[in-house]
Coordinates of C-alpha atoms in Angstrom, one line a residue:
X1 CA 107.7 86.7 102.8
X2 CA 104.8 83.8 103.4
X3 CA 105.9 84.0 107.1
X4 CA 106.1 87.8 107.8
X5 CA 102.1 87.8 106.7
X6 CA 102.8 88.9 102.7
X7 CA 100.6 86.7 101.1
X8 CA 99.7 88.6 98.1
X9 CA 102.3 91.1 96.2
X10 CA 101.1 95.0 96.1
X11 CA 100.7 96.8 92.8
X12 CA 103.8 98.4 92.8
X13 CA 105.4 95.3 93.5
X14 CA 104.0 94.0 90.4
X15 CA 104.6 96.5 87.7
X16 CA 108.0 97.2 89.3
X17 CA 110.3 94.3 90.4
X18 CA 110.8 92.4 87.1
X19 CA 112.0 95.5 86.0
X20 CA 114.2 95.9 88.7
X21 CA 116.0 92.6 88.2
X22 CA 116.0 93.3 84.8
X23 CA 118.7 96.1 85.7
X24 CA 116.5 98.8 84.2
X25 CA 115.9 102.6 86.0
X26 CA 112.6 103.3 87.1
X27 CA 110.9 106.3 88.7
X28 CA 107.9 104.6 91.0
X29 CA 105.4 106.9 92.0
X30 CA 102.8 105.9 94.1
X31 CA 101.4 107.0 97.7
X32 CA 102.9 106.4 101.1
X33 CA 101.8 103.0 102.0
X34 CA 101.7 101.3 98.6
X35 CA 105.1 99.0 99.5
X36 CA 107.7 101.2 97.8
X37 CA 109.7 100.1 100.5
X38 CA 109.4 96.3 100.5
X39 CA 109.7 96.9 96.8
X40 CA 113.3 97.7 96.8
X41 CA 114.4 95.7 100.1
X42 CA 113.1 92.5 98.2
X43 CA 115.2 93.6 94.9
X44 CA 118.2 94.3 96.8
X45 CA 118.1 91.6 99.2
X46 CA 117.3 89.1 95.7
X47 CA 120.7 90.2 94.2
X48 CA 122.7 89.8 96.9
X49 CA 125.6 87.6 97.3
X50 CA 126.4 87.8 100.4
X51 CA 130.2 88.2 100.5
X52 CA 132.6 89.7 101.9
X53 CA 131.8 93.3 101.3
X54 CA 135.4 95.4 99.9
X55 CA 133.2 98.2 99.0
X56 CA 129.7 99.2 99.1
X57 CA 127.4 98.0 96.4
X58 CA 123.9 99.7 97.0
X59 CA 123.9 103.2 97.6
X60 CA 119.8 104.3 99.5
X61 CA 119.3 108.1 100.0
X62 CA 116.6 108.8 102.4
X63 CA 115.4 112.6 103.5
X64 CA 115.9 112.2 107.1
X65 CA 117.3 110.4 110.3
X66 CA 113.8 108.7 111.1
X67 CA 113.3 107.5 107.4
X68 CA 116.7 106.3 108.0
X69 CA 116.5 103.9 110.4
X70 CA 112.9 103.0 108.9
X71 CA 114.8 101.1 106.1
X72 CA 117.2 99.6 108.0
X73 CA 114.4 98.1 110.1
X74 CA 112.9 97.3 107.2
X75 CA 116.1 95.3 105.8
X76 CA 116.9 93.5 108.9
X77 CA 113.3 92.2 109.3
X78 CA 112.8 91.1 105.7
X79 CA 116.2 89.1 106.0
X80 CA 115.9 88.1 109.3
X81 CA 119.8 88.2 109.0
X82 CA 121.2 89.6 112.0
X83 CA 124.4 90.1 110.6
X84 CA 123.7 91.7 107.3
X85 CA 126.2 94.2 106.1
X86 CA 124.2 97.7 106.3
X87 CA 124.6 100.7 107.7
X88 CA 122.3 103.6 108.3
X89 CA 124.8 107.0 108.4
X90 CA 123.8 109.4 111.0
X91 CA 122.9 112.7 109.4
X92 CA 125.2 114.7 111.7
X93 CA 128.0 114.8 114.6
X94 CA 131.5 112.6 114.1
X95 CA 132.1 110.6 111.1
X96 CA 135.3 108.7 112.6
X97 CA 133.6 105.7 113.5
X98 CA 131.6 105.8 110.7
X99 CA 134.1 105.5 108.5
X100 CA 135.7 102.9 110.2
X101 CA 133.1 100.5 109.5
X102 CA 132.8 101.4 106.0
X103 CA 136.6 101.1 105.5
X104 CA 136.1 97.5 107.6
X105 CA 133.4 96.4 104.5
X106 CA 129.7 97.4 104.4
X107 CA 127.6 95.7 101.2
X108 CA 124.7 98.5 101.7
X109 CA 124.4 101.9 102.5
X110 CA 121.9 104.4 103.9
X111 CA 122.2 108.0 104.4
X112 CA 120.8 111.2 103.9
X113 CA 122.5 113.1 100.6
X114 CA 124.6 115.3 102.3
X115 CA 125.9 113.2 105.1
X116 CA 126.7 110.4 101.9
X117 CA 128.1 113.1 99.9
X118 CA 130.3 114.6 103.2
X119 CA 131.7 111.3 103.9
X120 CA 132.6 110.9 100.9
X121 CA 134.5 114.0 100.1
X122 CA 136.1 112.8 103.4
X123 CA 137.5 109.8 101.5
X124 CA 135.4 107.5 103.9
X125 CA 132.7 106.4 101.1
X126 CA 133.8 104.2 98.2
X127 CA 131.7 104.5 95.5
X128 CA 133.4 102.9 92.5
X129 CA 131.8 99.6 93.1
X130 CA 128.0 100.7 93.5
X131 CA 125.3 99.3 91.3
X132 CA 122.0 100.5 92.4
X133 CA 121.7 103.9 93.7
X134 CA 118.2 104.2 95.3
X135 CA 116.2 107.3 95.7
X136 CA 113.8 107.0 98.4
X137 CA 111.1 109.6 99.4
X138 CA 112.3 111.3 96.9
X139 CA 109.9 114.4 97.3
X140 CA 111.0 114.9 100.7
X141 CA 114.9 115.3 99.5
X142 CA 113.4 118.1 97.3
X143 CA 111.5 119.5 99.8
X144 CA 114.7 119.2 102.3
X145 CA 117.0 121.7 99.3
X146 CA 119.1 118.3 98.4
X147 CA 118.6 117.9 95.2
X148 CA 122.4 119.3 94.4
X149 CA 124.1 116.3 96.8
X150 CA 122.1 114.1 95.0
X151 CA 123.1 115.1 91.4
X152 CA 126.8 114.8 93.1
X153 CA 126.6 111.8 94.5
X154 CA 125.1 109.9 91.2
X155 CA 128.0 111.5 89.0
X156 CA 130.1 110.2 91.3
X157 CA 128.3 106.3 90.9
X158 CA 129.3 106.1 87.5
X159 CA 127.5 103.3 85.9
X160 CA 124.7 101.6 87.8
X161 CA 121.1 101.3 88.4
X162 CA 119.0 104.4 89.6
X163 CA 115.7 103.2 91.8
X164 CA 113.8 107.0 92.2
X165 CA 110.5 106.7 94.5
X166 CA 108.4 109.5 95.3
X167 CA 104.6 109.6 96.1
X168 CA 104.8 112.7 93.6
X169 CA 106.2 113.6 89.8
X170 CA 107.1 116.7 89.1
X171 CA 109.2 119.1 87.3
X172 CA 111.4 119.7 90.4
X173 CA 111.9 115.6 90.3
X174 CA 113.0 115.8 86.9
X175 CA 115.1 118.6 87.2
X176 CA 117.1 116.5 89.9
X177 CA 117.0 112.9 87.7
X178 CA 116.9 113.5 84.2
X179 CA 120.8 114.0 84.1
X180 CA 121.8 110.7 85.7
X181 CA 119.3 108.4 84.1
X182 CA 119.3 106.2 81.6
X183 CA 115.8 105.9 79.6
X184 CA 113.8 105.0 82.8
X185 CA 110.5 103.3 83.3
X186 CA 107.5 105.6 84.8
X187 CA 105.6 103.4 87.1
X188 CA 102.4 105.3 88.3
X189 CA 100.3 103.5 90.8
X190 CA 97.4 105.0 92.8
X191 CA 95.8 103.7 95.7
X192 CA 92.9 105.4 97.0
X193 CA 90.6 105.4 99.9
X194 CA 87.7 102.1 98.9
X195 CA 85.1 104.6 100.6
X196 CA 84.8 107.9 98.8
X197 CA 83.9 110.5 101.0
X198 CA 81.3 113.2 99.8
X199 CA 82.7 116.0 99.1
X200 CA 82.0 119.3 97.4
X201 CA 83.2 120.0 93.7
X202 CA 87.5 120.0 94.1
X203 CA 89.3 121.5 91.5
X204 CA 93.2 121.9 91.5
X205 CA 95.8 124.4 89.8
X206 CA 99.2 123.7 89.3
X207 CA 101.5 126.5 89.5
X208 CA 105.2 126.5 89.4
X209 CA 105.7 129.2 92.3
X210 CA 104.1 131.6 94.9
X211 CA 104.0 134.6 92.7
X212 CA 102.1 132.7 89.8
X213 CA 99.6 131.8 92.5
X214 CA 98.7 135.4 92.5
X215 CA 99.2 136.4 89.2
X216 CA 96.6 133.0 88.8
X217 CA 94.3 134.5 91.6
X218 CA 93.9 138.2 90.0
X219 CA 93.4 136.3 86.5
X220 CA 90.1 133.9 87.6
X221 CA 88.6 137.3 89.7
X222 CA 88.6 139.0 86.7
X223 CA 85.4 136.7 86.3
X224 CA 83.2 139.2 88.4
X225 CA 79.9 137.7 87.0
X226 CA 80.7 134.3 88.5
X227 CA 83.5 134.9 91.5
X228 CA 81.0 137.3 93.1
X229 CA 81.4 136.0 96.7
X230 CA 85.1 134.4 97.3
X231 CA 86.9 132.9 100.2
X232 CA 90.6 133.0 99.8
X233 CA 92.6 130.8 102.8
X234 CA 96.0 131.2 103.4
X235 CA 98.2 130.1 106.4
X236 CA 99.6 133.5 108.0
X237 CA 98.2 136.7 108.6
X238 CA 100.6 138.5 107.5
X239 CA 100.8 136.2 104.3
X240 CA 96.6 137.8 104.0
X241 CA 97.7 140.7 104.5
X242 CA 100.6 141.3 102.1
X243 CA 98.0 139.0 99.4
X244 CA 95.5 141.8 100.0
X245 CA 97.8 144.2 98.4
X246 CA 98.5 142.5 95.4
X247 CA 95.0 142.0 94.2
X248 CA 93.6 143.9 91.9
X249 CA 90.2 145.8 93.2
X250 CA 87.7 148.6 91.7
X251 CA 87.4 149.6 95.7
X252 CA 88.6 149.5 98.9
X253 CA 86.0 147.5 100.7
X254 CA 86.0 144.4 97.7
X255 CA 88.4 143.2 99.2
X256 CA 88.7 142.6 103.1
X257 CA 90.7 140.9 105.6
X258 CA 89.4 139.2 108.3
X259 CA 90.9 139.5 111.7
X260 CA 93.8 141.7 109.8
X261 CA 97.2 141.8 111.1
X262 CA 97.5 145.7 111.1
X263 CA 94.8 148.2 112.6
X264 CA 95.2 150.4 109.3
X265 CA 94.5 147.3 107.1
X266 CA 90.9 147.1 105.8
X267 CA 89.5 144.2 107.4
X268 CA 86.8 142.5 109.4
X269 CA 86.6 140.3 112.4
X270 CA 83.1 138.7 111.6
X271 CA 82.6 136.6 108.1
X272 CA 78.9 137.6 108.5
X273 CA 79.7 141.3 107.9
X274 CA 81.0 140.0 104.5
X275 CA 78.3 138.1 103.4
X276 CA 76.4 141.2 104.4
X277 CA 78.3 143.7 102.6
X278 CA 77.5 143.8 98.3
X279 CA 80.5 145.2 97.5
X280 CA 82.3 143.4 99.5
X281 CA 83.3 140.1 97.3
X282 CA 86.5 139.0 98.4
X283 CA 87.7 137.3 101.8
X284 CA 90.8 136.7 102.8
X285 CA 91.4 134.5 105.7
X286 CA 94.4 133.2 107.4
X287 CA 94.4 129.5 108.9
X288 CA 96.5 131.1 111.8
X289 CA 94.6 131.2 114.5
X290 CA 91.1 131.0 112.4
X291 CA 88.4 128.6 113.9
X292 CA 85.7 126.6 112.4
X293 CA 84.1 129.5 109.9
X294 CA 80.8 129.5 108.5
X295 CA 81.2 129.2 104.8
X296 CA 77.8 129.0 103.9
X297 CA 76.1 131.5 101.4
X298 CA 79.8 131.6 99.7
X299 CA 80.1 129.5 96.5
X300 CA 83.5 129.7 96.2
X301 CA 86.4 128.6 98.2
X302 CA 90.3 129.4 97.3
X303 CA 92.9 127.2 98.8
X304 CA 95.8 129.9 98.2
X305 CA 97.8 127.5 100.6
X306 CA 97.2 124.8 102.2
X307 CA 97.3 124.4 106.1
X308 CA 99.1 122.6 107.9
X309 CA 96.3 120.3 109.3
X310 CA 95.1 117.8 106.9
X311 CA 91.9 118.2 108.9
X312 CA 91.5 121.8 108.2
X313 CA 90.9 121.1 104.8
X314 CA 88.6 117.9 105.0
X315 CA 86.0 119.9 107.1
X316 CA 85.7 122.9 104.1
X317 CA 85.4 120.5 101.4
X318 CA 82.9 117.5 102.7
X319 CA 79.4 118.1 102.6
X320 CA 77.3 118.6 105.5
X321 CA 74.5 120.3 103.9
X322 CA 72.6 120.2 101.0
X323 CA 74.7 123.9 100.2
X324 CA 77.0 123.6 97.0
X325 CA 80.5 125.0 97.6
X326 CA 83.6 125.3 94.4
X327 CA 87.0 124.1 96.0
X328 CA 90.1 125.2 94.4
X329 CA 93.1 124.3 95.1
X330 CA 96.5 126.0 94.2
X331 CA 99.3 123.8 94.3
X332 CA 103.2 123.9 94.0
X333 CA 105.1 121.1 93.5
X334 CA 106.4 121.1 97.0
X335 CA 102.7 121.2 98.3
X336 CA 101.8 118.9 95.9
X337 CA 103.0 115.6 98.1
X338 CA 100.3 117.1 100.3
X339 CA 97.5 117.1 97.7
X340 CA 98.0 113.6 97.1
X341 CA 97.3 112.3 100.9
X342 CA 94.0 114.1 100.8
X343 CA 93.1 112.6 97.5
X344 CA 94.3 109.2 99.3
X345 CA 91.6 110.4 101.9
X346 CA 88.5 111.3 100.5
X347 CA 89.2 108.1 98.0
X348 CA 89.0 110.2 94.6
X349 CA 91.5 112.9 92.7
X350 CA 90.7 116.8 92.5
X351 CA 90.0 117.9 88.7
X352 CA 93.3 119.1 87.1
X353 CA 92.6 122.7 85.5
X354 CA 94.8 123.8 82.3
X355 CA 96.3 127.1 83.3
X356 CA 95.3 130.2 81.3
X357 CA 97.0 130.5 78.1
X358 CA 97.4 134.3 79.1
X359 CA 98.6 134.1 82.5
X360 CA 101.8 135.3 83.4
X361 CA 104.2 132.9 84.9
X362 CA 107.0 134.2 87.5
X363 CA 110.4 133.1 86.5
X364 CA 112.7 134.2 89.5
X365 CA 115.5 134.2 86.8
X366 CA 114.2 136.0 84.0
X367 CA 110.9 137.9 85.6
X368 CA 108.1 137.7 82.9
X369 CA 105.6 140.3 83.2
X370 CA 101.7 140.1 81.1
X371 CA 102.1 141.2 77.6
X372 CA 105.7 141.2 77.5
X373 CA 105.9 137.5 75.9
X374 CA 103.5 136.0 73.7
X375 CA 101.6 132.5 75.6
X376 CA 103.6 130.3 73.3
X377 CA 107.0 131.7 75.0
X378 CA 105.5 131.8 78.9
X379 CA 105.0 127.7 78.1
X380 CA 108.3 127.2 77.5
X381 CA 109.3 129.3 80.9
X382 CA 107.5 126.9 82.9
X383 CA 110.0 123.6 82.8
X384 CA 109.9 120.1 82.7
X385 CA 106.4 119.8 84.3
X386 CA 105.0 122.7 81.8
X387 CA 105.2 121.5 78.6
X388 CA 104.0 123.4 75.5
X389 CA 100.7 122.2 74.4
X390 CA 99.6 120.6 70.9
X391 CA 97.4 123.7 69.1
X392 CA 94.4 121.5 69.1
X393 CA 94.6 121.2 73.0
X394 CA 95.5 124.7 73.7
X395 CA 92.5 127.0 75.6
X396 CA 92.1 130.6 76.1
X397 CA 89.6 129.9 78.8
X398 CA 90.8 129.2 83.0
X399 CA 88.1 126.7 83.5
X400 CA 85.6 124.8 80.8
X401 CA 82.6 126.1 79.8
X402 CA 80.4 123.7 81.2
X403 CA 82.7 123.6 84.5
X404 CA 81.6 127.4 84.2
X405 CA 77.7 127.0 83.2
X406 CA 78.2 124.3 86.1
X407 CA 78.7 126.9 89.0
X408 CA 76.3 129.5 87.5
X409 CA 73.6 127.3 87.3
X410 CA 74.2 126.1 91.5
X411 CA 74.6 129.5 92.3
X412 CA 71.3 130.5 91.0
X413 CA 69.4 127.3 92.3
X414 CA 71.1 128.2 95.7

């Protein structure tokens, strides 16, 4: 390690390995970059004997063909072992040869779940011998619709070691874990950026779907006296325009579209109009095909989705100007992976808001509608990354009241 430049071991590295070669399960989260990697190459590579291989003995599930050969890389240039008995599983086309080698004896192997779990249904992957079954970019498998292969796949491991690294947790994380694993260690690591970048007030919502994000957006505009002049981003136009129509509004010009997507729609193609208009107090504006817009004048700024371009985001929410801007953030768990690399950016964490005790949470199983359930049943609707709050934390309120007396008191000095 001395000689490949690793003079000193990273955090994760620290909190993680002895408990690795202790045998124990572990969920690591930390960022990308943070030597999850190395972390388990070194573990596996330390508890290796170097035999002939009859039968695999480390299972590595990776999201993609890319990440793939990344570890496999990563293997042979930690070993500098030439020969070492891995294989990285193609995530489509013939298996013939590929089962062929694993028939012939391979000591580690790395695929994506449902080539792993396709070969093996083929009777070309052995599992009976495996003892450490590793979970790699973990959110990305989620993300990717494999968290049933995965669930599979670790039944079918029997007794062994589960390694689960994701730069998130999550209730989608748990959902695909909790079954297989056997009292595991959380290891939570975060590296930011040394340099915090100034930025305006960021505040973040976590919400377990698309239609609680609206159901969350007409709660918090309720707030007239406070949310009196509202940008709303969102990626698509037609994603603004179908939001448009599910927000709640006393007329038809409070709430606009900007460039709309349909001539009939009510809308605007110039955000100085808007900050013209008094009744005019909501904005909705798609990142699709949107250039730089000036923000200024408009307190408040919703992040309905977030766009594509990392960049997008940074130039709304650092300071340019002396102007005080609100940044809120709503957040799935699939989007969350993205909220952590700008945190990682601008070197410091968003504020996590409490939901609303009162706000209706989608469940696409059973649909829960506002008044139907009392708050203390919606909580337990939410899942593993919900969980029902202790009375004496509970709130009735969607943001604090000095996080409130906070952005009234701004707005006026502005």
């Amino acid at each position: 390690m001395e000689e490949l430049g690793y003079l000193t071991a990273k955090e994760i590295q620290v909190k993680s390995m002895s408990r690795i070669l202790g045998g124990q399960d572990i969920i690591a989260i930390s960022p990308e970059g943070s030597g999850k990697t190395t972390t388990y190459v070194l573990s596996v590579l330390t508890n290796m004997k170097f035999t002939i291989a009859d039968a695999p003995k480390v299972l590595i599930l990776a999201p993609d063909q890319d990440r793939i050969q990344a570890i496999v890389d990563q293997f042979y240039f930690i070993s500098k072992n030439k020969e070492l008995s891995i294989i990285g599983l193609r995530t489509g086309g013939s298996m013939e040869q590929e089962i062929e080698k694993l028939v012939a004896g391979v000591e580690i192997v790395v695929a994506t779940p449902n080539r792993a779990r396709a070969v093996y249904l083929k009777l070309g992957l052995n599992l009976n011998l495996i003892h450490t079954l590793i979970i790699d970019d973990a959110e990305d498998i989620i993300k990717n619709g494999m968290i049933t292969p995965v669930k599979e796949l670790a039944k079918s491991c029997k007794k062994c070691q589960h390694l689960i690294f994701s730069t998130v947790e999550h209730e989608k994380l748990h959902q695909m874990v909790d079954d297989f694993m056997v009292q595991p260690a959380l290891i939570e690591v975060e590296v930011l950026a040394e340099q915090q970048l100034e930025v305006h007030d960021l505040f973040l919502y976590r919400v377990p779907n698309f239609t609680t994000k609206i159901n969350l957006l007409n709660h918090l505009m309720r707030d007239t006296e406070v949310f009196d002049k509202v940008v709303v981003f969102v990626n698509s136009r037609l994603t603004a325009q179908k939001l448009s129509k599910s927000l709640h509004h006393r007329d038809k010009e409070e709430i606009l579209v900007l460039n709309p997507l349909f001539f009939d729609d009510i809308g605007i193609d110039d955000c100085n109009l808007f900050k013209e208009r008094p009744a005019s107090r909501i904005l909705i504006v798609a990142n699709e095909g949107t250039d730089h817009l000036d923000l200024t004048s408009i307190p408040f700024i919703f992040h309905f989705e977030l766009p594509e371009n990392k960049e997008t985001f940074l130039q709304r929410i650092i300071k340019t100007d002396q102007e005080e801007h609100f940044a809120f953030t709503f957040s799935t768990d699939l989007e969350l992976p993205e909220v952590k690399r700008i945190e990682q950016i601008i070197g410091q964490k968003m504020q996590l808001m409490e939901l609303p005790t009162d706000l209706a949470i989608y469940n696409a199983k059973k649909e829960i509608r506002s008044g139907t359930m009392t708050p203390s049943e919606k909580d337990e609707t939410r899942g593993g990354a919900f969980h029902k709050k202790k009375e004496s934390n509970s709130k009735t309120y969607n943001y604090g009241g000095g996080v409130k007396a906070k952005m009234t008191m701004k707005k006026k000095k502005g």
